[in-house]
């Protein structure tokens, strides 16, 4: 047997690692490609579907979420919105801030970013926004770059959540805030039963009717069920180095806003 040389590359520990893609089990390295395919299929009807699936509630959730960002009206404020291709969160932050507010929208999916750029032009916000195609696990920014980091309904699609959280911590300035809006676990048993039935029966049917595709929405529903409980996700945020970590449930636990500070 030949001895390993000190300069030889270490074996890829992720090569055979497994993770979930909805309820299916897949190779960890394959998940991002599968997720990209989902959002490629739904990009141009994404916001319409959000309205139909949530009865418009996603707009209220996003308003509450962005109100926690509190960008400065006068001073420079650099904001990073990850997995935010269509611009829903970025537009709200840009409007809430002042003329020195700069928002970078990062997404791994070029189709979602294309939708966001078109919407930014139509809404007169293109000057305040920058669109970057990149991976949440490997952000192309120097350390301590941003005053705030948001990710809405995107963290559960990241194959290595721990890496994304570590990157969020790295690129935030000292005193910067991490905010995540994500689907959560409904607490009330009666509401949970209704929500379960609606999610698996109605949402894929709406998806098929509006986009011609049911499978992407079946995956999205399954991915929600696979996401950690809010207490467990809060522990992951703390492990990444954030302090004063907490979460707030909205709409009976359908979604939760998670928060942490780089202090």
mmCIF file of C-alpha atoms in Angstrom:
data_model
loop_
_atom_site.group_PDB
_atom_site.id
_atom_site.type_symbol
_atom_site.label_atom_id
_atom_site.label_comp_id
_atom_site.label_asym_id
_atom_site.label_seq_id
_atom_site.Cartn_x
_atom_site.Cartn_y
_atom_site.Cartn_z
ATOM 1 C CA UNK A 1 0.000 0.000 0.000
ATOM 2 C CA UNK A 2 1.307 3.430 -0.917
ATOM 3 C CA UNK A 3 1.595 5.902 1.948
ATOM 4 C CA UNK A 4 -0.290 9.187 1.675
ATOM 5 C CA UNK A 5 1.959 12.124 1.003
ATOM 6 C CA UNK A 6 1.453 15.241 3.214
ATOM 7 C CA UNK A 7 0.780 17.341 0.116
ATOM 8 C CA UNK A 8 -1.879 14.968 -1.262
ATOM 9 C CA UNK A 9 -5.388 16.492 -1.261
ATOM 10 C CA UNK A 10 -7.632 15.278 1.540
ATOM 11 C CA UNK A 11 -10.441 12.963 0.431
ATOM 12 C CA UNK A 12 -13.742 14.721 -0.174
ATOM 13 C CA UNK A 13 -15.750 13.873 2.910
ATOM 14 C CA UNK A 14 -18.945 15.041 1.205
ATOM 15 C CA UNK A 15 -18.508 12.738 -1.799
ATOM 16 C CA UNK A 16 -20.745 10.001 -0.395
ATOM 17 C CA UNK A 17 -22.684 12.075 2.138
ATOM 18 C CA UNK A 18 -26.463 11.977 1.893
ATOM 19 C CA UNK A 19 -29.139 14.574 2.533
ATOM 20 C CA UNK A 20 -32.834 15.062 1.906
ATOM 21 C CA UNK A 21 -34.473 16.515 -1.182
ATOM 22 C CA UNK A 22 -38.029 16.778 0.039
ATOM 23 C CA UNK A 23 -38.754 13.272 1.308
ATOM 24 C CA UNK A 24 -36.225 11.658 -1.028
ATOM 25 C CA UNK A 25 -32.637 10.943 -0.016
ATOM 26 C CA UNK A 26 -29.961 12.155 -2.439
ATOM 27 C CA UNK A 27 -26.210 12.667 -2.550
ATOM 28 C CA UNK A 28 -25.299 15.895 -0.800
ATOM 29 C CA UNK A 29 -23.446 17.150 -3.874
ATOM 30 C CA UNK A 30 -26.518 16.530 -6.056
ATOM 31 C CA UNK A 31 -29.012 18.537 -4.021
ATOM 32 C CA UNK A 32 -28.093 21.974 -5.369
ATOM 33 C CA UNK A 33 -28.604 20.849 -8.973
ATOM 34 C CA UNK A 34 -32.014 19.416 -8.103
ATOM 35 C CA UNK A 35 -33.041 22.593 -6.259
ATOM 36 C CA UNK A 36 -31.851 24.730 -9.188
ATOM 37 C CA UNK A 37 -34.069 22.721 -11.531
ATOM 38 C CA UNK A 38 -37.091 23.335 -9.284
ATOM 39 C CA UNK A 39 -36.634 27.109 -9.357
ATOM 40 C CA UNK A 40 -35.797 27.153 -13.048
ATOM 41 C CA UNK A 41 -39.261 25.701 -13.662
ATOM 42 C CA UNK A 42 -41.161 28.122 -11.425
ATOM 43 C CA UNK A 43 -39.145 31.381 -11.651
ATOM 44 C CA UNK A 44 -41.497 33.366 -13.899
ATOM 45 C CA UNK A 45 -44.616 32.434 -11.911
ATOM 46 C CA UNK A 46 -42.971 32.416 -8.494
ATOM 47 C CA UNK A 47 -44.584 35.534 -7.056
ATOM 48 C CA UNK A 48 -48.023 34.703 -8.459
ATOM 49 C CA UNK A 49 -47.799 31.300 -6.819
ATOM 50 C CA UNK A 50 -46.733 32.855 -3.509
ATOM 51 C CA UNK A 51 -49.912 34.946 -3.522
ATOM 52 C CA UNK A 52 -52.115 31.969 -4.355
ATOM 53 C CA UNK A 53 -50.463 29.547 -1.927
ATOM 54 C CA UNK A 54 -50.497 31.906 1.044
ATOM 55 C CA UNK A 55 -53.640 33.886 0.276
ATOM 56 C CA UNK A 56 -51.430 36.980 0.138
ATOM 57 C CA UNK A 57 -50.076 36.397 3.657
ATOM 58 C CA UNK A 58 -46.499 36.176 2.393
ATOM 59 C CA UNK A 59 -46.636 39.937 1.817
ATOM 60 C CA UNK A 60 -47.525 40.572 5.461
ATOM 61 C CA UNK A 61 -44.807 38.174 6.656
ATOM 62 C CA UNK A 62 -42.222 39.946 4.494
ATOM 63 C CA UNK A 63 -43.315 43.381 5.721
ATOM 64 C CA UNK A 64 -42.903 42.271 9.354
ATOM 65 C CA UNK A 65 -39.560 40.684 8.484
ATOM 66 C CA UNK A 66 -38.101 43.732 6.752
ATOM 67 C CA UNK A 67 -39.316 46.045 9.519
ATOM 68 C CA UNK A 68 -36.706 44.330 11.726
ATOM 69 C CA UNK A 69 -33.866 45.312 9.361
ATOM 70 C CA UNK A 70 -34.236 49.043 10.064
ATOM 71 C CA UNK A 71 -31.828 50.413 7.432
ATOM 72 C CA UNK A 72 -30.529 53.896 8.142
ATOM 73 C CA UNK A 73 -32.342 56.795 6.499
ATOM 74 C CA UNK A 74 -29.199 58.982 6.464
ATOM 75 C CA UNK A 75 -26.028 56.916 6.890
ATOM 76 C CA UNK A 76 -24.540 54.362 4.475
ATOM 77 C CA UNK A 77 -26.148 50.942 4.927
ATOM 78 C CA UNK A 78 -24.955 47.851 3.081
ATOM 79 C CA UNK A 79 -27.455 45.019 2.966
ATOM 80 C CA UNK A 80 -27.157 41.476 1.607
ATOM 81 C CA UNK A 81 -30.270 39.517 0.659
ATOM 82 C CA UNK A 82 -29.461 35.868 -0.054
ATOM 83 C CA UNK A 83 -31.664 33.550 -2.131
ATOM 84 C CA UNK A 84 -33.620 36.696 -2.974
ATOM 85 C CA UNK A 85 -33.577 36.506 -6.761
ATOM 86 C CA UNK A 86 -37.004 37.988 -7.510
ATOM 87 C CA UNK A 87 -36.285 40.992 -5.282
ATOM 88 C CA UNK A 88 -39.251 40.880 -2.893
ATOM 89 C CA UNK A 89 -37.148 41.487 0.232
ATOM 90 C CA UNK A 90 -34.527 43.677 -1.463
ATOM 91 C CA UNK A 91 -37.117 46.117 -2.798
ATOM 92 C CA UNK A 92 -38.627 46.528 0.658
ATOM 93 C CA UNK A 93 -35.210 47.170 2.230
ATOM 94 C CA UNK A 94 -34.271 49.695 -0.464
ATOM 95 C CA UNK A 95 -37.513 51.612 0.038
ATOM 96 C CA UNK A 96 -37.190 51.532 3.833
ATOM 97 C CA UNK A 97 -33.656 52.923 3.765
ATOM 98 C CA UNK A 98 -32.230 56.229 2.645
ATOM 99 C CA UNK A 99 -30.324 57.273 -0.495
ATOM 100 C CA UNK A 100 -27.140 55.658 0.873
ATOM 101 C CA UNK A 101 -28.732 52.235 1.285
ATOM 102 C CA UNK A 102 -27.133 49.657 -1.020
ATOM 103 C CA UNK A 103 -28.747 46.243 -1.435
ATOM 104 C CA UNK A 104 -26.979 43.247 -2.941
ATOM 105 C CA UNK A 105 -29.305 40.490 -4.119
ATOM 106 C CA UNK A 106 -27.576 37.111 -4.266
ATOM 107 C CA UNK A 107 -29.043 33.958 -5.763
ATOM 108 C CA UNK A 108 -27.571 30.806 -7.260
ATOM 109 C CA UNK A 109 -30.322 30.610 -9.861
ATOM 110 C CA UNK A 110 -29.925 32.892 -12.927
ATOM 111 C CA UNK A 111 -33.609 32.564 -13.847
ATOM 112 C CA UNK A 112 -34.692 33.995 -10.496
ATOM 113 C CA UNK A 113 -32.127 36.805 -10.806
ATOM 114 C CA UNK A 114 -33.421 37.599 -14.284
ATOM 115 C CA UNK A 115 -36.905 38.088 -12.880
ATOM 116 C CA UNK A 116 -35.490 40.314 -10.135
ATOM 117 C CA UNK A 117 -33.582 42.542 -12.564
ATOM 118 C CA UNK A 118 -36.674 43.045 -14.713
ATOM 119 C CA UNK A 119 -38.767 43.936 -11.673
ATOM 120 C CA UNK A 120 -36.096 46.332 -10.351
ATOM 121 C CA UNK A 121 -36.112 48.240 -13.651
ATOM 122 C CA UNK A 122 -39.914 48.458 -13.690
ATOM 123 C CA UNK A 123 -39.985 49.688 -10.076
ATOM 124 C CA UNK A 124 -37.260 52.296 -10.550
ATOM 125 C CA UNK A 125 -34.941 50.606 -8.039
ATOM 126 C CA UNK A 126 -32.168 49.375 -10.321
ATOM 127 C CA UNK A 127 -29.676 52.016 -9.096
ATOM 128 C CA UNK A 128 -29.890 50.854 -5.489
ATOM 129 C CA UNK A 129 -29.654 47.149 -6.230
ATOM 130 C CA UNK A 130 -26.865 44.876 -7.379
ATOM 131 C CA UNK A 131 -27.590 41.308 -8.506
ATOM 132 C CA UNK A 132 -24.977 38.593 -7.937
ATOM 133 C CA UNK A 133 -25.119 34.964 -9.037
ATOM 134 C CA UNK A 134 -23.372 32.929 -6.344
ATOM 135 C CA UNK A 135 -23.741 30.200 -3.757
ATOM 136 C CA UNK A 136 -24.860 30.943 -0.182
ATOM 137 C CA UNK A 137 -22.210 28.463 0.998
ATOM 138 C CA UNK A 138 -19.362 30.442 -0.648
ATOM 139 C CA UNK A 139 -20.146 34.151 -0.659
ATOM 140 C CA UNK A 140 -17.898 36.186 -3.012
ATOM 141 C CA UNK A 141 -17.401 39.039 -0.535
ATOM 142 C CA UNK A 142 -14.663 40.024 1.930
ATOM 143 C CA UNK A 143 -15.083 39.679 5.677
ATOM 144 C CA UNK A 144 -17.139 42.277 7.533
ATOM 145 C CA UNK A 145 -18.803 43.755 4.470
ATOM 146 C CA UNK A 146 -22.506 44.112 5.376
ATOM 147 C CA UNK A 147 -24.652 45.759 8.037
ATOM 148 C CA UNK A 148 -27.428 43.182 7.691
ATOM 149 C CA UNK A 149 -28.029 39.811 6.036
ATOM 150 C CA UNK A 150 -31.462 38.456 5.169
ATOM 151 C CA UNK A 151 -32.617 35.169 3.693
ATOM 152 C CA UNK A 152 -36.332 34.549 3.177
ATOM 153 C CA UNK A 153 -37.711 31.097 2.349
ATOM 154 C CA UNK A 154 -34.301 30.038 1.080
ATOM 155 C CA UNK A 155 -32.246 28.510 3.863
ATOM 156 C CA UNK A 156 -34.068 25.176 3.740
ATOM 157 C CA UNK A 157 -32.959 24.730 0.110
ATOM 158 C CA UNK A 158 -29.260 25.103 0.955
ATOM 159 C CA UNK A 159 -27.493 21.704 1.011
ATOM 160 C CA UNK A 160 -25.053 22.640 3.803
ATOM 161 C CA UNK A 161 -26.923 25.024 6.103
ATOM 162 C CA UNK A 162 -24.040 25.172 8.569
ATOM 163 C CA UNK A 163 -21.742 26.520 5.839
ATOM 164 C CA UNK A 164 -24.305 29.159 4.815
ATOM 165 C CA UNK A 165 -24.629 30.313 8.425
ATOM 166 C CA UNK A 166 -20.845 30.477 8.818
ATOM 167 C CA UNK A 167 -20.624 32.575 5.649
ATOM 168 C CA UNK A 168 -23.376 34.884 6.905
ATOM 169 C CA UNK A 169 -21.390 35.442 10.083
ATOM 170 C CA UNK A 170 -18.169 36.049 8.148
ATOM 171 C CA UNK A 171 -19.489 38.749 5.801
ATOM 172 C CA UNK A 172 -21.378 40.704 8.460
ATOM 173 C CA UNK A 173 -19.769 43.665 10.181
ATOM 174 C CA UNK A 174 -19.344 43.569 13.930
ATOM 175 C CA UNK A 175 -22.747 44.660 15.227
ATOM 176 C CA UNK A 176 -24.454 43.336 12.082
ATOM 177 C CA UNK A 177 -27.681 41.359 12.176
ATOM 178 C CA UNK A 178 -28.680 38.038 10.633
ATOM 179 C CA UNK A 179 -32.387 37.621 9.846
ATOM 180 C CA UNK A 180 -34.075 34.567 8.372
ATOM 181 C CA UNK A 181 -37.736 34.135 7.421
ATOM 182 C CA UNK A 182 -38.645 30.491 6.959
ATOM 183 C CA UNK A 183 -41.573 28.116 7.142
ATOM 184 C CA UNK A 184 -41.844 26.491 10.542
ATOM 185 C CA UNK A 185 -43.862 23.994 12.573
ATOM 186 C CA UNK A 186 -47.520 24.769 13.291
ATOM 187 C CA UNK A 187 -48.249 24.457 17.010
ATOM 188 C CA UNK A 188 -52.051 24.106 17.333
ATOM 189 C CA UNK A 189 -53.097 20.501 16.475
ATOM 190 C CA UNK A 190 -56.305 21.538 14.696
ATOM 191 C CA UNK A 191 -54.507 24.137 12.564
ATOM 192 C CA UNK A 192 -51.696 21.660 11.905
ATOM 193 C CA UNK A 193 -54.138 19.115 10.438
ATOM 194 C CA UNK A 194 -55.747 21.714 8.162
ATOM 195 C CA UNK A 195 -52.351 23.027 7.101
ATOM 196 C CA UNK A 196 -51.077 19.515 6.346
ATOM 197 C CA UNK A 197 -54.069 18.689 4.170
ATOM 198 C CA UNK A 198 -53.892 22.025 2.345
ATOM 199 C CA UNK A 199 -50.140 21.724 1.757
ATOM 200 C CA UNK A 200 -50.144 18.267 0.203
ATOM 201 C CA UNK A 201 -53.479 18.361 -1.613
ATOM 202 C CA UNK A 202 -54.094 21.944 -2.692
ATOM 203 C CA UNK A 203 -50.658 23.516 -3.259
ATOM 204 C CA UNK A 204 -49.396 20.994 -5.869
ATOM 205 C CA UNK A 205 -52.767 21.243 -7.636
ATOM 206 C CA UNK A 206 -52.484 25.046 -7.779
ATOM 207 C CA UNK A 207 -48.945 24.655 -9.084
ATOM 208 C CA UNK A 208 -50.079 22.389 -11.889
ATOM 209 C CA UNK A 209 -52.905 24.790 -12.815
ATOM 210 C CA UNK A 210 -50.781 27.966 -12.839
ATOM 211 C CA UNK A 211 -47.374 26.732 -14.005
ATOM 212 C CA UNK A 212 -48.149 23.339 -15.533
ATOM 213 C CA UNK A 213 -45.836 21.772 -12.948
ATOM 214 C CA UNK A 214 -46.956 20.031 -9.740
ATOM 215 C CA UNK A 215 -43.692 18.334 -8.754
ATOM 216 C CA UNK A 216 -41.740 21.513 -7.843
ATOM 217 C CA UNK A 217 -44.477 22.449 -5.387
ATOM 218 C CA UNK A 218 -44.627 18.960 -3.946
ATOM 219 C CA UNK A 219 -40.891 19.287 -3.279
ATOM 220 C CA UNK A 220 -41.367 22.718 -1.665
ATOM 221 C CA UNK A 221 -44.017 21.316 0.694
ATOM 222 C CA UNK A 222 -41.862 18.316 1.579
ATOM 223 C CA UNK A 223 -38.819 20.543 2.175
ATOM 224 C CA UNK A 224 -40.832 22.548 4.717
ATOM 225 C CA UNK A 225 -41.577 19.373 6.673
ATOM 226 C CA UNK A 226 -37.897 18.404 6.662
ATOM 227 C CA UNK A 227 -36.683 21.751 8.034
ATOM 228 C CA UNK A 228 -35.613 21.766 11.712
ATOM 229 C CA UNK A 229 -37.952 22.953 14.459
ATOM 230 C CA UNK A 230 -37.321 26.616 15.367
ATOM 231 C CA UNK A 231 -35.538 25.697 18.595
ATOM 232 C CA UNK A 232 -33.157 23.416 16.697
ATOM 233 C CA UNK A 233 -32.492 25.985 13.987
ATOM 234 C CA UNK A 234 -31.807 28.625 16.654
ATOM 235 C CA UNK A 235 -29.152 26.287 18.084
ATOM 236 C CA UNK A 236 -27.538 26.070 14.629
ATOM 237 C CA UNK A 237 -27.441 29.875 14.404
ATOM 238 C CA UNK A 238 -25.766 30.061 17.819
ATOM 239 C CA UNK A 239 -23.229 27.413 16.794
ATOM 240 C CA UNK A 240 -22.255 29.633 13.836
ATOM 241 C CA UNK A 241 -21.171 32.301 16.348
ATOM 242 C CA UNK A 242 -24.213 34.569 16.548
ATOM 243 C CA UNK A 243 -25.378 35.985 19.867
ATOM 244 C CA UNK A 244 -28.746 37.163 21.218
ATOM 245 C CA UNK A 245 -30.346 34.509 19.012
ATOM 246 C CA UNK A 246 -34.125 34.257 19.034
ATOM 247 C CA UNK A 247 -37.165 33.571 16.903
ATOM 248 C CA UNK A 248 -40.727 34.818 16.555
ATOM 249 C CA UNK A 249 -43.550 32.626 15.270
ATOM 250 C CA UNK A 250 -46.136 34.159 12.938
ATOM 251 C CA UNK A 251 -49.596 32.856 11.914
ATOM 252 C CA UNK A 252 -49.678 30.096 14.493
ATOM 253 C CA UNK A 253 -46.212 28.862 13.605
ATOM 254 C CA UNK A 254 -46.684 28.593 9.837
ATOM 255 C CA UNK A 255 -43.552 30.740 9.539
ATOM 256 C CA UNK A 256 -40.907 32.018 11.937
ATOM 257 C CA UNK A 257 -38.482 34.935 11.892
ATOM 258 C CA UNK A 258 -35.040 33.970 13.231
ATOM 259 C CA UNK A 259 -32.548 36.574 14.391
ATOM 260 C CA UNK A 260 -28.953 36.721 15.579
ATOM 261 C CA UNK A 261 -26.282 39.375 16.042
ATOM 262 C CA UNK A 262 -22.557 39.381 15.301
ATOM 263 C CA UNK A 263 -21.269 41.031 18.479
#
